[in-house]
Amino acid sequence: MDTPKKDEVTVQGISASQGIAYGQIFVFIQSDVEVPNYQVDPEKRIAEVGRFEKALVTTRQQISKIKGEVEKNLGPEEALIFDAHLLVLEDQALIGETIREFETTGRNIETCFNQISTRYIQAFSEIDDEYLRERAGDIRDVAQRVLQNLLGQAENSLSRLADKRIIVANDVSPSDSASIDRSAALALVTDSGSRTSHAVIMARSMKVPAVVGVRDLTARVKNGDWALVDGYAGLIIVNPSEATLFRYGKIQEQKKTFESRLLKANSQPSVTLDGVAVALMANIERVEELGAVKEYQAEGIGLYRTEYLFLNSARIPTEQEQFLAYKTVAEALAPHPVIIRSLDLGGDKPMAGSPHLFPKEDNPFMGFRAIRFCLVHTDIFKDQLRAILLASAHGKVRLMYPMISGSEELAQANAVLAECKAELKARGQAFDEKMEVGAMIEIPSAATTTDILAKDCAFFSVGTNDLIQYLLAVDRVNDRIAHLYEPTHPAVIRTLKHIVDEAHKQNVPVSVCGEMAGDPVFAPLLLGLGIDGLSMSPAWLPTVKYIVRAMTMADARALAAEALTMSSPKEIYAKCDAFYRARVTVE
Ligand code: PEP
Ligand code: MG
């Protein structure tokens, strides 16, 4: 007799890494180690402390090994999180309090360590700051490892997947994600909702589809269930029917055909049908993305977000460490330009390892971030500027300041830069004396004073992500008002036009490096408004190049001229969408 067919169940989550996967589920529940609680005989007390020290050493060895593997497979920046873990093991307060608790109560060391570390985790998880709350995760991760080692338990099962599996987990800690068997992970699905978790970043770099925020899915599926993961739409379809599989097979085929068409066209020059060349560049956050930059043939880096060197680090990277990263990027891209943006830390990007530098703020996006932070912490700023200057001797490096609000800030930043140049000269170290310096235009006050800023800038890059949020007063990460975040609002289009016109009067080129630049629906409008270059996530380059090659600049200008006369953001969007669809079809 046939076994009855199970019903298809669709669960909506949040898309975190693109792609489609079909296979069997492996359920991974990160659960706390069960800790026995007993009294230790007085004569065994010295040995008990010795057992604790041995477990700390073993844990240290395990984390260092994982760190080495991640460094080898994914690069040094992905491995930085494990420095934070190693620091937890060195935390004298945590270790000292555990030993004191043991000396006072005589309970077994697991109980004492569990009690103290739980108190720490609790304290961190109550802090009203996302990044500090994530430190609680670090301590929990390390504490579980120490407890496993004290109790002689084996390492987690993600490193021993028998076959290719879709991993469905309640949560995946950094060390769990580092131990995932890369050849066996088909997709990653997590109950918890963070798109920026380390596991999801790893999934993206492994090019594996990922969906987060599926709530209690781990409780509703079991090992061996079949499922389809749609990383584009953020869907998990458990027990997919034949019809669903067929539909997805078709979608995958269409996507593959279209992608191969895009990739074929991607080796062609970025020129419109009426012969206008358009510079298409890449945005990067990590040195490891250079492979994708080359693969998608970017004509330079239009935005190197250097804060990612700092964000997961337990300490501020030194001048030398930064220099090595910047030099690697400059050399890899030469003779193409690399625009290195100075630190845009703070706001929603405080530095995990240095919470004292970023006190909590009520209004972080309008707060102590980016150039405002750098002009106060000039020691940190100068280390970075010297590193960028030193890298300029190894390629075509340009420096760009973020969040400039007016000419005085620009002048102050340039004064610090001049000091750094003098210091390097005194040290006898080489740099490009003519290194170009530009600014991001992402604050309305900078947009309206473009003519003033242009006197001291060699180039501009418009950060539409921030510019839109400040122009429209819509927090860019607030889900409740996401519908109000409209790139085609007339205020945005008029402001872009004003920036371009004022900059061009003084022969200063303007590119866009916000997300708008990588959207093929918006790219023609931007180019029609006179934007000189577009910089985007490397993976978007083929799609944008495809529309550039399929349109004339004359048509793009007409589109922009018409958009400038319109009043409804939705209608302007519809115009842009129609422009795109008329030129690009997916059969
Ligand atoms: C922007 O604001 O558009 C931008 C590119 O910078 P970030 O997204 O890093 O703030
Ligand atoms: Mg910005």
PDB file of N, CA, C and O and ligand atoms in Angstrom, residues 303 305 341 344 349 369 440 442 463-466 476 513-514, ligand 1:
ATOM      1  N   LEU A 303      32.964  52.165  -3.928  1.00  0.00           N
ATOM      2  CA  LEU A 303      32.755  52.340  -2.488  1.00  0.00           C
ATOM      3  C   LEU A 303      33.350  51.142  -1.743  1.00  0.00           C
ATOM      4  O   LEU A 303      32.884  50.013  -1.904  1.00  0.00           O
ATOM      5  N   ARG A 305      33.583  50.036   1.882  1.00  0.00           N
ATOM      6  CA  ARG A 305      33.064  50.383   3.225  1.00  0.00           C
ATOM      7  C   ARG A 305      34.036  49.826   4.273  1.00  0.00           C
ATOM      8  O   ARG A 305      33.904  48.683   4.713  1.00  0.00           O
ATOM      9  N   ARG A 341      36.366  54.611   1.403  1.00  0.00           N
ATOM     10  CA  ARG A 341      35.601  55.540   2.241  1.00  0.00           C
ATOM     11  C   ARG A 341      36.132  55.474   3.667  1.00  0.00           C
ATOM     12  O   ARG A 341      36.310  54.381   4.213  1.00  0.00           O
ATOM     13  N   ASP A 344      32.727  54.855   8.541  1.00  0.00           N
ATOM     14  CA  ASP A 344      31.335  55.247   8.756  1.00  0.00           C
ATOM     15  C   ASP A 344      30.790  54.421   9.924  1.00  0.00           C
ATOM     16  O   ASP A 344      29.786  53.741   9.810  1.00  0.00           O
ATOM     17  N   LYS A 349      25.884  51.374  13.260  1.00  0.00           N
ATOM     18  CA  LYS A 349      27.072  50.523  13.152  1.00  0.00           C
ATOM     19  C   LYS A 349      28.090  50.839  14.255  1.00  0.00           C
ATOM     20  O   LYS A 349      29.188  51.290  13.957  1.00  0.00           O
ATOM     21  N   ARG A 369      28.211  59.709  14.363  1.00  0.00           N
ATOM     22  CA  ARG A 369      28.659  58.667  13.442  1.00  0.00           C
ATOM     23  C   ARG A 369      29.606  59.249  12.396  1.00  0.00           C
ATOM     24  O   ARG A 369      29.736  60.460  12.247  1.00  0.00           O
ATOM     25  N   MET A 440      30.966  61.985   0.059  1.00  0.00           N
ATOM     26  CA  MET A 440      29.653  61.419  -0.209  1.00  0.00           C
ATOM     27  C   MET A 440      28.651  62.546  -0.052  1.00  0.00           C
ATOM     28  O   MET A 440      28.787  63.403   0.825  1.00  0.00           O
ATOM     29  N   GLU A 442      25.128  62.692   1.021  1.00  0.00           N
ATOM     30  CA  GLU A 442      24.065  61.846   1.583  1.00  0.00           C
ATOM     31  C   GLU A 442      23.282  62.556   2.682  1.00  0.00           C
ATOM     32  O   GLU A 442      22.407  61.978   3.304  1.00  0.00           O
ATOM     33  N   GLY A 463      25.143  58.953  -1.778  1.00  0.00           N
ATOM     34  CA  GLY A 463      24.687  57.824  -0.958  1.00  0.00           C
ATOM     35  C   GLY A 463      23.187  57.904  -0.847  1.00  0.00           C
ATOM     36  O   GLY A 463      22.633  58.503   0.076  1.00  0.00           O
ATOM     37  N   THR A 464      22.500  57.301  -1.826  1.00  0.00           N
ATOM     38  CA  THR A 464      21.031  57.446  -1.846  1.00  0.00           C
ATOM     39  C   THR A 464      20.370  56.760  -0.643  1.00  0.00           C
ATOM     40  O   THR A 464      19.284  57.161  -0.236  1.00  0.00           O
ATOM     41  N   ASN A 465      21.041  55.742  -0.076  1.00  0.00           N
ATOM     42  CA  ASN A 465      20.408  55.058   1.074  1.00  0.00           C
ATOM     43  C   ASN A 465      20.142  56.061   2.190  1.00  0.00           C
ATOM     44  O   ASN A 465      19.061  56.100   2.767  1.00  0.00           O
ATOM     45  N   ASP A 466      21.160  56.844   2.508  1.00  0.00           N
ATOM     46  CA  ASP A 466      20.989  57.837   3.562  1.00  0.00           C
ATOM     47  C   ASP A 466      20.263  59.076   3.055  1.00  0.00           C
ATOM     48  O   ASP A 466      19.410  59.618   3.742  1.00  0.00           O
ATOM     49  N   ARG A 476      15.714  54.289   7.558  1.00  0.00           N
ATOM     50  CA  ARG A 476      15.886  53.274   6.522  1.00  0.00           C
ATOM     51  C   ARG A 476      15.792  51.843   7.039  1.00  0.00           C
ATOM     52  O   ARG A 476      15.700  50.909   6.256  1.00  0.00           O
ATOM     53  N   CYS A 513      26.385  55.513  -5.254  1.00  0.00           N
ATOM     54  CA  CYS A 513      26.812  54.221  -4.698  1.00  0.00           C
ATOM     55  C   CYS A 513      25.789  53.649  -3.721  1.00  0.00           C
ATOM     56  O   CYS A 513      26.027  52.636  -3.078  1.00  0.00           O
ATOM     57  N   GLY A 514      24.614  54.281  -3.607  1.00  0.00           N
ATOM     58  CA  GLY A 514      23.547  53.695  -2.775  1.00  0.00           C
ATOM     59  C   GLY A 514      22.879  52.560  -3.543  1.00  0.00           C
ATOM     60  O   GLY A 514      23.185  52.330  -4.725  1.00  0.00           O
TER      61      GLY A 514
HETATM   62  C1  PEP B   1      24.429  55.321   1.285  1.00  0.00           C
HETATM   63  O1  PEP B   1      24.089  55.936   2.302  1.00  0.00           O
HETATM   64  O2  PEP B   1      23.774  55.302   0.235  1.00  0.00           O
HETATM   65  C2  PEP B   1      25.684  54.539   1.272  1.00  0.00           C
HETATM   66  C3  PEP B   1      26.159  54.017   0.163  1.00  0.00           C
HETATM   67  O3  PEP B   1      26.323  54.369   2.454  1.00  0.00           O
HETATM   68  P1  PEP B   1      25.870  53.317   3.588  1.00  0.00           P
HETATM   69  O4  PEP B   1      24.799  52.432   3.004  1.00  0.00           O
HETATM   70  O5  PEP B   1      27.104  52.580   3.946  1.00  0.00           O
HETATM   71  O6  PEP B   1      25.370  54.237   4.663  1.00  0.00           O
END
